[in-house]
PDB file of C-alpha atoms and ligand atoms in Angstrom:
ATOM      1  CA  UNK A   1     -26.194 -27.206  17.808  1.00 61.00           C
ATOM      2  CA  UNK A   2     -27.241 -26.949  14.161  1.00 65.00           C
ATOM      3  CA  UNK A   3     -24.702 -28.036  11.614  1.00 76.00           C
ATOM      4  CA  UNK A   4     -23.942 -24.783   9.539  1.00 78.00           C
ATOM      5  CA  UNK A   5     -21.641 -24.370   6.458  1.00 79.00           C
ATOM      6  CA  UNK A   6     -18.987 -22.222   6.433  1.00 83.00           C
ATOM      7  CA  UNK A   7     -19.747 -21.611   3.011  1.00 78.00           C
ATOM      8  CA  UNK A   8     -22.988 -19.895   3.265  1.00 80.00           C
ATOM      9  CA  UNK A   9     -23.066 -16.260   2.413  1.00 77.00           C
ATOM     10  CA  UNK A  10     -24.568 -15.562   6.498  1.00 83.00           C
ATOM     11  CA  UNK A  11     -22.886 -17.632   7.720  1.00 80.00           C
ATOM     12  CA  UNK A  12     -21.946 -15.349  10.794  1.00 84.00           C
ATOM     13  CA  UNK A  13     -25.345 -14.716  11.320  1.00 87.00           C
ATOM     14  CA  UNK A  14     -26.630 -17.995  11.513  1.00 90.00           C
ATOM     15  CA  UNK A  15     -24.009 -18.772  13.878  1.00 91.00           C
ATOM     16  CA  UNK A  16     -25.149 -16.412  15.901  1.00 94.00           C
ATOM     17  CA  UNK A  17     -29.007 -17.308  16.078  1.00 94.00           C
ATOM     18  CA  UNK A  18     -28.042 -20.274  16.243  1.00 93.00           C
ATOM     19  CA  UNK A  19     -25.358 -19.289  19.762  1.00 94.00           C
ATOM     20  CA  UNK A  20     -28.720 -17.609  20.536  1.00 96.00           C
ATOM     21  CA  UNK A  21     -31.261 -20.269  20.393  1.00 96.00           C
ATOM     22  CA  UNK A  22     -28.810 -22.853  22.396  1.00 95.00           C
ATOM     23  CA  UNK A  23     -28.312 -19.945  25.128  1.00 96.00           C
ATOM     24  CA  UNK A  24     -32.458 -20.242  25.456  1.00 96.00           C
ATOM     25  CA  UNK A  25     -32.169 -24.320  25.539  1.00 96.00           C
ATOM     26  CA  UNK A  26     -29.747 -24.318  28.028  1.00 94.00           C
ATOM     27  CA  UNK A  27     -31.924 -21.262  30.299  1.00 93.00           C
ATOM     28  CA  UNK A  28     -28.873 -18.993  30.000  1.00 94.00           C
ATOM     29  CA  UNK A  29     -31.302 -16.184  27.600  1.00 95.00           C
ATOM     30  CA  UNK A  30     -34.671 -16.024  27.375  1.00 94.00           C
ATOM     31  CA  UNK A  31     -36.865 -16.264  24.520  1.00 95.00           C
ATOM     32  CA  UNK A  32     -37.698 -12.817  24.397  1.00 95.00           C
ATOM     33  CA  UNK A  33     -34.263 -12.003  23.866  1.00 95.00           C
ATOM     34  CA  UNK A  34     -34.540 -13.660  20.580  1.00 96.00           C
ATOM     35  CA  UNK A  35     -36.915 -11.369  19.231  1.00 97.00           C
ATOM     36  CA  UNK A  36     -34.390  -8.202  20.782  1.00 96.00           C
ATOM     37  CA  UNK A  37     -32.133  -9.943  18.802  1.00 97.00           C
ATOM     38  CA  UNK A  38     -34.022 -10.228  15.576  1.00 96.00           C
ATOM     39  CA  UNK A  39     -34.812  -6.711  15.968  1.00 96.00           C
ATOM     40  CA  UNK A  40     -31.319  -5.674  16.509  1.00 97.00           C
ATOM     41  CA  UNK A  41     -30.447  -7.635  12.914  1.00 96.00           C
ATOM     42  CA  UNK A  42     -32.671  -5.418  11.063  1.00 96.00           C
ATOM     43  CA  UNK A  43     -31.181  -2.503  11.742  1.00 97.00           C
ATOM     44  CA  UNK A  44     -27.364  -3.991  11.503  1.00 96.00           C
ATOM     45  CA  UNK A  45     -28.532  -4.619   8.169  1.00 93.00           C
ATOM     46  CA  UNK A  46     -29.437  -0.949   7.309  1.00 95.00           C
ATOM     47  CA  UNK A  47     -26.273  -0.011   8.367  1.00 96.00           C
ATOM     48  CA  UNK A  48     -24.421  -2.324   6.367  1.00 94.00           C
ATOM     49  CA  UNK A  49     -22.992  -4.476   9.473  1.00 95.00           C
ATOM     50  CA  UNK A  50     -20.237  -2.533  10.153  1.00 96.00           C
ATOM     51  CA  UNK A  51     -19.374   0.270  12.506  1.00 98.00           C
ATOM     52  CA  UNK A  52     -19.945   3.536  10.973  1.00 97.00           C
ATOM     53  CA  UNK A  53     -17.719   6.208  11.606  1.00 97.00           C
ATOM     54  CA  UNK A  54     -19.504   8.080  14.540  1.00 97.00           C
ATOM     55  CA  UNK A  55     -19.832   5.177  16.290  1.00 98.00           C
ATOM     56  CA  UNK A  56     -16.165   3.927  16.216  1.00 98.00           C
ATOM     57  CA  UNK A  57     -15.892   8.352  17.408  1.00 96.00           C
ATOM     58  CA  UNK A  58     -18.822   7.117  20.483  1.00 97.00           C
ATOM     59  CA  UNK A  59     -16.755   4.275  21.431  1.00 97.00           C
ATOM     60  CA  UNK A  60     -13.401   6.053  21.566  1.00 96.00           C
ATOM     61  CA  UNK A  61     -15.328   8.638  24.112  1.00 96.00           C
ATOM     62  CA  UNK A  62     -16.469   5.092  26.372  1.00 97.00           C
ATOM     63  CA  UNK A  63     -13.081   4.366  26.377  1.00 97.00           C
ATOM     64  CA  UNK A  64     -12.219   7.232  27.917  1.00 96.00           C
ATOM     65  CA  UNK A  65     -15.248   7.844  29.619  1.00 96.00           C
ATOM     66  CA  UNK A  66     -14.823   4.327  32.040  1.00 97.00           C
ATOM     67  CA  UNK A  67     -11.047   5.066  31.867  1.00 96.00           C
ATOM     68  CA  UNK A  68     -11.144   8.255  33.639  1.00 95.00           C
ATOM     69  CA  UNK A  69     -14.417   6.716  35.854  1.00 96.00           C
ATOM     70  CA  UNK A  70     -14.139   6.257  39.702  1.00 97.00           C
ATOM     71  CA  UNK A  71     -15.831   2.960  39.806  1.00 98.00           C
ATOM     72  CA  UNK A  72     -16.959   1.899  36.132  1.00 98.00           C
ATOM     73  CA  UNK A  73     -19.756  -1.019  35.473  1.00 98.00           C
ATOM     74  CA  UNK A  74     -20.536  -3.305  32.783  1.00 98.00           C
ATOM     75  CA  UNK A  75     -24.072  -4.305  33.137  1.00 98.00           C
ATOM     76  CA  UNK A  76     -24.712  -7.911  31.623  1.00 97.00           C
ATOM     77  CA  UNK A  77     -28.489  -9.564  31.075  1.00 96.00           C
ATOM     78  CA  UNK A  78     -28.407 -13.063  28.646  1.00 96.00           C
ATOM     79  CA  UNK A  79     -28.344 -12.100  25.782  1.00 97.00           C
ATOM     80  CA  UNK A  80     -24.739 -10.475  26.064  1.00 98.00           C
ATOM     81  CA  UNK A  81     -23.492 -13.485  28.352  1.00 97.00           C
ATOM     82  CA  UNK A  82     -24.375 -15.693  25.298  1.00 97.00           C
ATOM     83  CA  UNK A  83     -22.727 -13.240  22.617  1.00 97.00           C
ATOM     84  CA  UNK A  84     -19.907 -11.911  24.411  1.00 98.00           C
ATOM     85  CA  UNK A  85     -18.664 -13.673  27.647  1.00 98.00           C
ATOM     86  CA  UNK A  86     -14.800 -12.949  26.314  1.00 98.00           C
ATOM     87  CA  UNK A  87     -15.498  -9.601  24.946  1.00 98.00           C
ATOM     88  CA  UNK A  88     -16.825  -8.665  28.699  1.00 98.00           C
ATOM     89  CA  UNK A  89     -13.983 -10.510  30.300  1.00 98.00           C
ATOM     90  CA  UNK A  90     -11.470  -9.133  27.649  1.00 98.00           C
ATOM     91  CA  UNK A  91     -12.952  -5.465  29.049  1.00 98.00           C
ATOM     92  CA  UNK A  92     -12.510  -6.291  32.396  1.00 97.00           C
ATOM     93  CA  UNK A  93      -9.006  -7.408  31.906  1.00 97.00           C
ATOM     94  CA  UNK A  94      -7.865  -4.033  29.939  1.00 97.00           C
ATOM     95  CA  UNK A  95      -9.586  -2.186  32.659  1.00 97.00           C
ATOM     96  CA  UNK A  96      -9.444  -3.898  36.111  1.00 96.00           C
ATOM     97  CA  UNK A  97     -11.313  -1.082  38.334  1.00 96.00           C
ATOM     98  CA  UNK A  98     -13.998  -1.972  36.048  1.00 98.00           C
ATOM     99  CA  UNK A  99     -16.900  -4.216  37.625  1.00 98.00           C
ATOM    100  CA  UNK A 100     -19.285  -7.065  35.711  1.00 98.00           C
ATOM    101  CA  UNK A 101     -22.381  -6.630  37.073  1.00 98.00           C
ATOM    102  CA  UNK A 102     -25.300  -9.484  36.250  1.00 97.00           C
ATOM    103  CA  UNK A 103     -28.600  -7.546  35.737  1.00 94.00           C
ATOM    104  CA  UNK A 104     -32.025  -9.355  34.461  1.00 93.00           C
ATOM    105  CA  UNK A 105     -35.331  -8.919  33.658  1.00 89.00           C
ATOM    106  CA  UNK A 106     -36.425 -12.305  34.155  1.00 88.00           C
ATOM    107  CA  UNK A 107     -34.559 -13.286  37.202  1.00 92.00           C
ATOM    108  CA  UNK A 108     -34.116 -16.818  38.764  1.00 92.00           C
ATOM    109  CA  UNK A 109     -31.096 -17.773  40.752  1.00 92.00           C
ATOM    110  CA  UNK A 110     -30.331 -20.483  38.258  1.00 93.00           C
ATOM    111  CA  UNK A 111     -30.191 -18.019  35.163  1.00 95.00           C
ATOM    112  CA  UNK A 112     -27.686 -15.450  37.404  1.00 96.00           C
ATOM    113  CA  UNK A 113     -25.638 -18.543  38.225  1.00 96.00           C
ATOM    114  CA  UNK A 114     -25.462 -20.189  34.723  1.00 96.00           C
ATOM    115  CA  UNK A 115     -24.391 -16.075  33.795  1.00 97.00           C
ATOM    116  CA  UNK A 116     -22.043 -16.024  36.482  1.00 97.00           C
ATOM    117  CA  UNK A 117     -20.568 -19.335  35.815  1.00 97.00           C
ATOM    118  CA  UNK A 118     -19.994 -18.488  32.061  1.00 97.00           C
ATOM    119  CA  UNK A 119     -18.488 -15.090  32.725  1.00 98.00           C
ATOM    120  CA  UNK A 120     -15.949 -16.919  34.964  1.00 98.00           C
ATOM    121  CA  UNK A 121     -14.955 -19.025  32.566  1.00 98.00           C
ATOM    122  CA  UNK A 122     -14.648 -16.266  30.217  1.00 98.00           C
ATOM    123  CA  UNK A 123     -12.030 -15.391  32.766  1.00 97.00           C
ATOM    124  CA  UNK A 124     -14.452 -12.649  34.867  1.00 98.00           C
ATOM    125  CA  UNK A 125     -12.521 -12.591  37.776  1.00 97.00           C
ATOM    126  CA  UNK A 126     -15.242 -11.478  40.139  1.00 97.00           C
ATOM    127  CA  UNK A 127     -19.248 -11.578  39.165  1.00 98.00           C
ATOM    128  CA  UNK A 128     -21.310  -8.470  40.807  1.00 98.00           C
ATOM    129  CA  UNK A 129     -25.217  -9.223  41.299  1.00 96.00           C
ATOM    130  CA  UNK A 130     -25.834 -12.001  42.470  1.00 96.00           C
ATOM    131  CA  UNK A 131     -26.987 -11.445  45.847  1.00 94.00           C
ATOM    132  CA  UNK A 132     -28.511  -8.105  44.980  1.00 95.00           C
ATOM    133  CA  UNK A 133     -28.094  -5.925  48.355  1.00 96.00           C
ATOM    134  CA  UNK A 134     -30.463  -2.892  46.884  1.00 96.00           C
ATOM    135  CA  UNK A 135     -32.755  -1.649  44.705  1.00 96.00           C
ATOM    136  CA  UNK A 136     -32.869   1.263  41.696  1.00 96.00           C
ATOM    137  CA  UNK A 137     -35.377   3.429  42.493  1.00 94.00           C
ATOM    138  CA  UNK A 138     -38.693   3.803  41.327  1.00 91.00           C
ATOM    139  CA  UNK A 139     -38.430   0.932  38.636  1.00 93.00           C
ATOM    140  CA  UNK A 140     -40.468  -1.756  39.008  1.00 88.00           C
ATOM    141  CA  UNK A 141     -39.902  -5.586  38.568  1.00 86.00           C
ATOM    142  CA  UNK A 142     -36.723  -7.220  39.618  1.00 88.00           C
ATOM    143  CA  UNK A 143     -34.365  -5.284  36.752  1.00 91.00           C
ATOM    144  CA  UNK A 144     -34.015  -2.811  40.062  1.00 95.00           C
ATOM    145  CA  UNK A 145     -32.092  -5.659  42.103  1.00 95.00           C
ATOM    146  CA  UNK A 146     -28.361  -4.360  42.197  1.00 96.00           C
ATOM    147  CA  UNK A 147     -25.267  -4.647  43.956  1.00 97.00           C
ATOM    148  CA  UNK A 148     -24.415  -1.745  46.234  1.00 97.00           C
ATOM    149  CA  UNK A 149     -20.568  -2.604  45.250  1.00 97.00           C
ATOM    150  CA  UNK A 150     -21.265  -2.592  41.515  1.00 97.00           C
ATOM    151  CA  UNK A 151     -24.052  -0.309  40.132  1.00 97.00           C
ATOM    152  CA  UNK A 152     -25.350   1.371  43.249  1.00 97.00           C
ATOM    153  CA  UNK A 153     -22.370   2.898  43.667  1.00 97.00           C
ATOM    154  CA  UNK A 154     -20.817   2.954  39.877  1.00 98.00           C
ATOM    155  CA  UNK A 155     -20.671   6.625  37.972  1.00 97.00           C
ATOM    156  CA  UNK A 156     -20.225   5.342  34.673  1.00 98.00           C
ATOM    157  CA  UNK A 157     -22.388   2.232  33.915  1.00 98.00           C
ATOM    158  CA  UNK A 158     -22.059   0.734  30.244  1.00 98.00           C
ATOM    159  CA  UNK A 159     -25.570  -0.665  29.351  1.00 98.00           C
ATOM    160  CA  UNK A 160     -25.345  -2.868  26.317  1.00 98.00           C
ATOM    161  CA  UNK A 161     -29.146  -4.302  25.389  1.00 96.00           C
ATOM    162  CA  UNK A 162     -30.730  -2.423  28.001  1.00 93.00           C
ATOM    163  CA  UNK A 163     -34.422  -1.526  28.244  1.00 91.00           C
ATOM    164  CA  UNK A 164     -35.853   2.280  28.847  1.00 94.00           C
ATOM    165  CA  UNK A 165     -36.738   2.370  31.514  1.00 95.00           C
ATOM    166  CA  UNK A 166     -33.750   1.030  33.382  1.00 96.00           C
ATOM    167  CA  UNK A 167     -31.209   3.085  31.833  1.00 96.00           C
ATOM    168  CA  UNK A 168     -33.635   6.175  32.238  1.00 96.00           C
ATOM    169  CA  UNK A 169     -33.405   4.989  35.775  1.00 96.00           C
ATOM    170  CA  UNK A 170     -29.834   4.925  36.213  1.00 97.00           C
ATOM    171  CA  UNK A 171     -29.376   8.756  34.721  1.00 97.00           C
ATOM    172  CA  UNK A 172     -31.960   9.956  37.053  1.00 96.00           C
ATOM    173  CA  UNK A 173     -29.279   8.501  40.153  1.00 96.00           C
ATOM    174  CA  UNK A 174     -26.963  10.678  38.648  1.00 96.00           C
ATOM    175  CA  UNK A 175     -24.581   8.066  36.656  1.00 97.00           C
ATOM    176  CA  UNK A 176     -23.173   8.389  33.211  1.00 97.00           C
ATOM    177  CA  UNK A 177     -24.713   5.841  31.151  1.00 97.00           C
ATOM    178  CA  UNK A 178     -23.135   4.629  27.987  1.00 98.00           C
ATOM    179  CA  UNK A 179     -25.771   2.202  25.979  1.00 98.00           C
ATOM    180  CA  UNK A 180     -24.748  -0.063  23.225  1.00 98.00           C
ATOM    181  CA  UNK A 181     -27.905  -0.744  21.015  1.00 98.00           C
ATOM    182  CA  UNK A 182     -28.465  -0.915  17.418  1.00 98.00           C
ATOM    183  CA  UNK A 183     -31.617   0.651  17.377  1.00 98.00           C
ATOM    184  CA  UNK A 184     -31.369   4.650  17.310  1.00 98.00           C
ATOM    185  CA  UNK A 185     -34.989   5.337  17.926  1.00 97.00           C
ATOM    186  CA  UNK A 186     -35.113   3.069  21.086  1.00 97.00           C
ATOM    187  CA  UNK A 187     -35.708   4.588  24.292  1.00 97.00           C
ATOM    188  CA  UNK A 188     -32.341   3.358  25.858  1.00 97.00           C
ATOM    189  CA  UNK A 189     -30.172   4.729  22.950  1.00 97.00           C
ATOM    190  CA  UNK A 190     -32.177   8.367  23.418  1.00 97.00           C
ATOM    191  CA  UNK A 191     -32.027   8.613  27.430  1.00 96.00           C
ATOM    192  CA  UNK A 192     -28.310   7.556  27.093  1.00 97.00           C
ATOM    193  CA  UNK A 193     -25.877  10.380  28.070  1.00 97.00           C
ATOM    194  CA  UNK A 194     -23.645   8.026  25.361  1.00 97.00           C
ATOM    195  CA  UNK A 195     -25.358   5.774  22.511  1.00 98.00           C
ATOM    196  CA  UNK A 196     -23.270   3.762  20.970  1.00 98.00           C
ATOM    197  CA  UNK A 197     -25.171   2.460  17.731  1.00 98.00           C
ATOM    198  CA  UNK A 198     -23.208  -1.010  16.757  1.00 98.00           C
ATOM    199  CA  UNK A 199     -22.859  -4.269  17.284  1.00 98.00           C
ATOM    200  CA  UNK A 200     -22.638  -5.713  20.793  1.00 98.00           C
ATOM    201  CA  UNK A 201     -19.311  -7.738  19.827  1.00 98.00           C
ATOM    202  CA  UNK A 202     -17.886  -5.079  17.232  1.00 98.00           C
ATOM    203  CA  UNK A 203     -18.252  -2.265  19.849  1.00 98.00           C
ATOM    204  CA  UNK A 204     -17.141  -3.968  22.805  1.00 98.00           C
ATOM    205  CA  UNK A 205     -13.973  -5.150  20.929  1.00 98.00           C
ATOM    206  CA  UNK A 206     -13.524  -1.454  19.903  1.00 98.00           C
ATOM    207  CA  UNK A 207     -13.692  -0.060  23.430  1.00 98.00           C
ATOM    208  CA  UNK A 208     -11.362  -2.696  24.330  1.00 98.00           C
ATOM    209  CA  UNK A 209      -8.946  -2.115  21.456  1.00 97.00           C
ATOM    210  CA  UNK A 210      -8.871   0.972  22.833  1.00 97.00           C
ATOM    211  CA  UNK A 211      -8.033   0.592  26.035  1.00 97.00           C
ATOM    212  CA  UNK A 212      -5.746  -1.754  25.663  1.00 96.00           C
ATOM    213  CA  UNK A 213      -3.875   0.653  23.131  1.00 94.00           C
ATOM    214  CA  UNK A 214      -3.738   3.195  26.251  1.00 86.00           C
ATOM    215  CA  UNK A 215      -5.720   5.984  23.702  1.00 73.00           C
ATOM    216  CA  UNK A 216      -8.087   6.180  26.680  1.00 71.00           C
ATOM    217  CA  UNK A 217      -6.111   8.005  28.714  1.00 70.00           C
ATOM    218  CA  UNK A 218      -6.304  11.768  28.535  1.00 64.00           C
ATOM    219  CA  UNK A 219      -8.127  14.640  29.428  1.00 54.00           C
ATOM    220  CA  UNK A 220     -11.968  13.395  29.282  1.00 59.00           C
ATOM    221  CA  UNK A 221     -13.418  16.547  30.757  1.00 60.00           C
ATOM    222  CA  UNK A 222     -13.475  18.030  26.833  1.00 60.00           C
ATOM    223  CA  UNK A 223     -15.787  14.805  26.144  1.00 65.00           C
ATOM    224  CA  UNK A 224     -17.690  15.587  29.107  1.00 67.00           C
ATOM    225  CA  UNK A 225     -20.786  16.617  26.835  1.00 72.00           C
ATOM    226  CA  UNK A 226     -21.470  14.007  24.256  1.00 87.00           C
ATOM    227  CA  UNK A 227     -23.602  15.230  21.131  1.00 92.00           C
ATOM    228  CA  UNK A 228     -25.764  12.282  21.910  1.00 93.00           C
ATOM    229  CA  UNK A 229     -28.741  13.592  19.652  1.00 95.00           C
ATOM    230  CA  UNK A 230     -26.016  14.158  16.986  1.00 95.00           C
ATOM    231  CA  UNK A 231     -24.671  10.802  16.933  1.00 96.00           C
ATOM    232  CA  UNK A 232     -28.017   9.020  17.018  1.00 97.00           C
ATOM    233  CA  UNK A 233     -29.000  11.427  13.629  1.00 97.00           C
ATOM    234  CA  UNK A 234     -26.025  10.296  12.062  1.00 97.00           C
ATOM    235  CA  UNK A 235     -26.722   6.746  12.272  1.00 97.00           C
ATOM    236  CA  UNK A 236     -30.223   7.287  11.471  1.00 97.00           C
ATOM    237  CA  UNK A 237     -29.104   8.947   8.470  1.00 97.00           C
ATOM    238  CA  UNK A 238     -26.164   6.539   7.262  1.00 97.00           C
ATOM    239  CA  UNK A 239     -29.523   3.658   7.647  1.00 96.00           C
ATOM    240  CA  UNK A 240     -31.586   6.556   5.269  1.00 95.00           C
ATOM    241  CA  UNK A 241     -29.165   6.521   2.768  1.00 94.00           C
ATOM    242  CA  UNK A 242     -28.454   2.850   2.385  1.00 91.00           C
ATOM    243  CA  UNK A 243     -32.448   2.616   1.989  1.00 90.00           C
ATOM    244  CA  UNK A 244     -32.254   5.566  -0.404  1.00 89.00           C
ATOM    245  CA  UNK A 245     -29.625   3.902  -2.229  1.00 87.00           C
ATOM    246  CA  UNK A 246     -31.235   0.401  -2.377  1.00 82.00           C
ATOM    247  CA  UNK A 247     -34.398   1.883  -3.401  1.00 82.00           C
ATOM    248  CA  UNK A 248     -33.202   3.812  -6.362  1.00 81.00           C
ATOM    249  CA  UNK A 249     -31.211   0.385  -7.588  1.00 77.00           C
ATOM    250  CA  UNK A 250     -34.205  -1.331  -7.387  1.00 74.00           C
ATOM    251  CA  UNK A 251     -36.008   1.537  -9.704  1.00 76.00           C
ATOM    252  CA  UNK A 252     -33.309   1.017 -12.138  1.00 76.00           C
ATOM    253  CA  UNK A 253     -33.501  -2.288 -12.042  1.00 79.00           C
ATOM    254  CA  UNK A 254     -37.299  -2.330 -12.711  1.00 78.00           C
ATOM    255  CA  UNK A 255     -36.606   0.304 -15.437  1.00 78.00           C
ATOM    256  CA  UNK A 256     -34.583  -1.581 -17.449  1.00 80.00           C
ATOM    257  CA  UNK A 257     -36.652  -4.646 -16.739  1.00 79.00           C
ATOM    258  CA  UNK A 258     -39.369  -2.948 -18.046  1.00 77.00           C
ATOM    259  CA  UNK A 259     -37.763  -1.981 -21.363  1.00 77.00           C
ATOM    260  CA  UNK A 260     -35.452  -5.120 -22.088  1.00 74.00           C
ATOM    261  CA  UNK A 261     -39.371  -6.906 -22.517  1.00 67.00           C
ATOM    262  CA  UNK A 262     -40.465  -7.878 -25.810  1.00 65.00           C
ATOM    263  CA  UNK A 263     -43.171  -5.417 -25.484  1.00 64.00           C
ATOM    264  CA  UNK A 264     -40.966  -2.928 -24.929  1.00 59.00           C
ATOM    265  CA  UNK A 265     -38.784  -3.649 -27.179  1.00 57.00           C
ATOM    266  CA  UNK A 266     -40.960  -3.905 -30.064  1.00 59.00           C
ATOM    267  CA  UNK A 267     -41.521  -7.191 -30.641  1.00 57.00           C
ATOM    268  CA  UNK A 268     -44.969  -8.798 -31.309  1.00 50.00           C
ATOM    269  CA  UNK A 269     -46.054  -5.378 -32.650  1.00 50.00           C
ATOM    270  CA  UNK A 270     -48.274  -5.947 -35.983  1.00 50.00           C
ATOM    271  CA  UNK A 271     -49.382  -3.182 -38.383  1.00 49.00           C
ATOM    272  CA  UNK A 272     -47.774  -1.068 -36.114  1.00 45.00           C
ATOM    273  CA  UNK A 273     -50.420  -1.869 -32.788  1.00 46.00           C
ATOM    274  CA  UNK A 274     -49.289  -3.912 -30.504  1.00 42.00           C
ATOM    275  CA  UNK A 275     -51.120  -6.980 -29.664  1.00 41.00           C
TER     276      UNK A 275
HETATM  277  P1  ATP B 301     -36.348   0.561  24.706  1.00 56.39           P
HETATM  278  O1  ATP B 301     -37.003   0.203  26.012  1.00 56.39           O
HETATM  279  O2  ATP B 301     -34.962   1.080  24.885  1.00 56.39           O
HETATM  280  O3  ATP B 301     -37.170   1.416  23.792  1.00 56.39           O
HETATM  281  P2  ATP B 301     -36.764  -2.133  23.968  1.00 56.39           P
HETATM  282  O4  ATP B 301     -37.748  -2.255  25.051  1.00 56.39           O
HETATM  283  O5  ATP B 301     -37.180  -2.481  22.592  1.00 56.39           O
HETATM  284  O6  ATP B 301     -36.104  -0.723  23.864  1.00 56.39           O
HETATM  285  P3  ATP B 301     -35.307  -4.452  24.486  1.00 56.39           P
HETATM  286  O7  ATP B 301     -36.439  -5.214  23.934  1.00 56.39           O
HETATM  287  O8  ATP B 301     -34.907  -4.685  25.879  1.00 56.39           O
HETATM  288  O9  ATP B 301     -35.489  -2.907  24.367  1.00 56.39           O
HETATM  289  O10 ATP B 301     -34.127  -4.684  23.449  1.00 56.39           O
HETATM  290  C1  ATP B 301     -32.864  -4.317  23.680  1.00 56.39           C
HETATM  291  C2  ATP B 301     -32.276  -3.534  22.535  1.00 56.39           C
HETATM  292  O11 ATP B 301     -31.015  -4.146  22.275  1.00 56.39           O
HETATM  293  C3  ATP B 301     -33.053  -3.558  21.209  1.00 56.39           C
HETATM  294  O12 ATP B 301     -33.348  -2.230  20.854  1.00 56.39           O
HETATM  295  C4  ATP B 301     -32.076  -4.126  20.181  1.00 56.39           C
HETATM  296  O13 ATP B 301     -31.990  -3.300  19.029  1.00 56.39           O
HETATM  297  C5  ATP B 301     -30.746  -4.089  20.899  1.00 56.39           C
HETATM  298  N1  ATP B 301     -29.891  -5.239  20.588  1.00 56.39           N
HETATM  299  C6  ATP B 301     -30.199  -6.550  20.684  1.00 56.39           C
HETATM  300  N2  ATP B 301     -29.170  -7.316  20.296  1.00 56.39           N
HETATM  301  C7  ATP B 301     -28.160  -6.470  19.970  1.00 56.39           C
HETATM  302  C8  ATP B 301     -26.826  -6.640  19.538  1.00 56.39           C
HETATM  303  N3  ATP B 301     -26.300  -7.856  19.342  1.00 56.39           N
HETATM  304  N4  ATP B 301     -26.072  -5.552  19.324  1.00 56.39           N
HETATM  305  C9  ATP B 301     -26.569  -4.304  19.530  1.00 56.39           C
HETATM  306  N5  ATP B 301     -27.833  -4.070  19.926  1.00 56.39           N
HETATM  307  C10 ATP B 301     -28.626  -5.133  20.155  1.00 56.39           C
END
């Protein structure tokens, strides 16, 4: 891997492309998660990369929501094997009913097995998915392939980096899907019965926190009904108002640009015209 400096200001990020681009050398992700990726950075960015406060209130609700589940599932493609093989196994540790469930768009047996092989080592106990004994309904392409122990059967599936049409999928079999995407205006986070809008890493380490804390326990039912469309407003709007605050910087910054120039400031002027 690239040699990066601690010192640089993005550091973190870099580390992570760079996590990212060796998971595609070695076949673990794909390129196209890359560009998911990339796309997933922008909008970190406009929220400041860090959780805001509706989202920490989202993943308290998960973390009662697979808590109080009959048979929870974490659904993992590539890109979240690469970024957060401990974070998954540190879930599956605080909550051991739950169930790791591979799940890919581009399939091969050799990209499930490199998955499965770093989840274990994570310290995943047991892999779901990869002999897929049925298929999600009316979805096309081999992101239907499931495990009839794991997903088939879960209630409460947490979807981090999912696509549309799977986790639009998934609600129409009647589960309780919990989506972890930075992107408030994707599909996924609006068909989710619970968007989370973070970071894979940062929210997955919350839910954990949680449950490891015990705060999961309680009396879900009054989270039953999620203000999904409020949550995903309120992280649209915390992105607005960064923008809105950036942009009016930058007009002061122009403004006073503008008049610390000799022009402005008076300089060059003969006879009273300015040349
Ligand atoms: P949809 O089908 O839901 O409209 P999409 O087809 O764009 O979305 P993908 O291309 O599968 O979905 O991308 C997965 C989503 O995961 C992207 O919206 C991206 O913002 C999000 N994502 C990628 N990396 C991360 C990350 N590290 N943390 C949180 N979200 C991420």
């Amino acid at each position: 891997m690239t040699r990066l400096s601690p010192r640089h200001p993005r550091y973190g990020s870099l580390q992570t492309r760079a996590l990212l681009a060796e998971a595609v050398r070695t076949g673990l992700a794909v390129p196209e998660g890359l560009i998911a990726h990339g796309r997933a950075e922008a909008f970190d960015y406009f929220l400041g990369e860090r959780t805001i406060p509706s989202a920490r209130r989202a993943e308290r609700v998960a973390a009662r929501w697979l808590a109080a589940a009959k048979l929870p599932v974490v659904s993992v493609n590539g890109n979240v094997a690469a970024l957060a093989p401990h974070e998954v196994a540190r879930l599956a540790r605080a909550l051991p009913r739950l169930k790791v469930e591979v799940n890919l768009f581009h399939r091969t047996e050799a990209r499930v097995t490199r998955i499965a092989r770093i989840l274990r080592r994570a310290g995943v106990r047991e892999v779901f998915g990869l002999r897929p004994t049925a298929r999600i309904p009316a979805l096309p392409s081999d992101r239907a392939k499931v495990d009839r122990r794991g997903i088939w059967r879960a209630d409460v599936c947490l979807v981090p980096l999912e696509d549309g049409d799977r986790a639009g999928a998934l609600r129409r079999m009647g589960k309780r899907v919990i989506a972890i995407d930075l992107n408030p205006f994707s599909r996924t986070s609006r068909s989710a019965n619970l968007p989370i809008v973070d970071e894979l890493r940062r929210a997955l380490g919350h839910i954990a926190d949680d449950l490891e804390a015990g705060s999961a326990r309680g009396t879900p039912r009054r989270d039953r009904s999620f203000a999904a469309a409020g949550a995903l407003e309120d992280a649209r709007r915390a992105m607005g108002r960064r923008l809105g605050r950036a942009m009016v910087r930058r007009r002061r910054t122009r403004r006073s640009m503008r008049s610390s120039t000799p022009r402005a400031r008076g300089i060059g002027r003969r006879n009273g015209r300015t040349r």
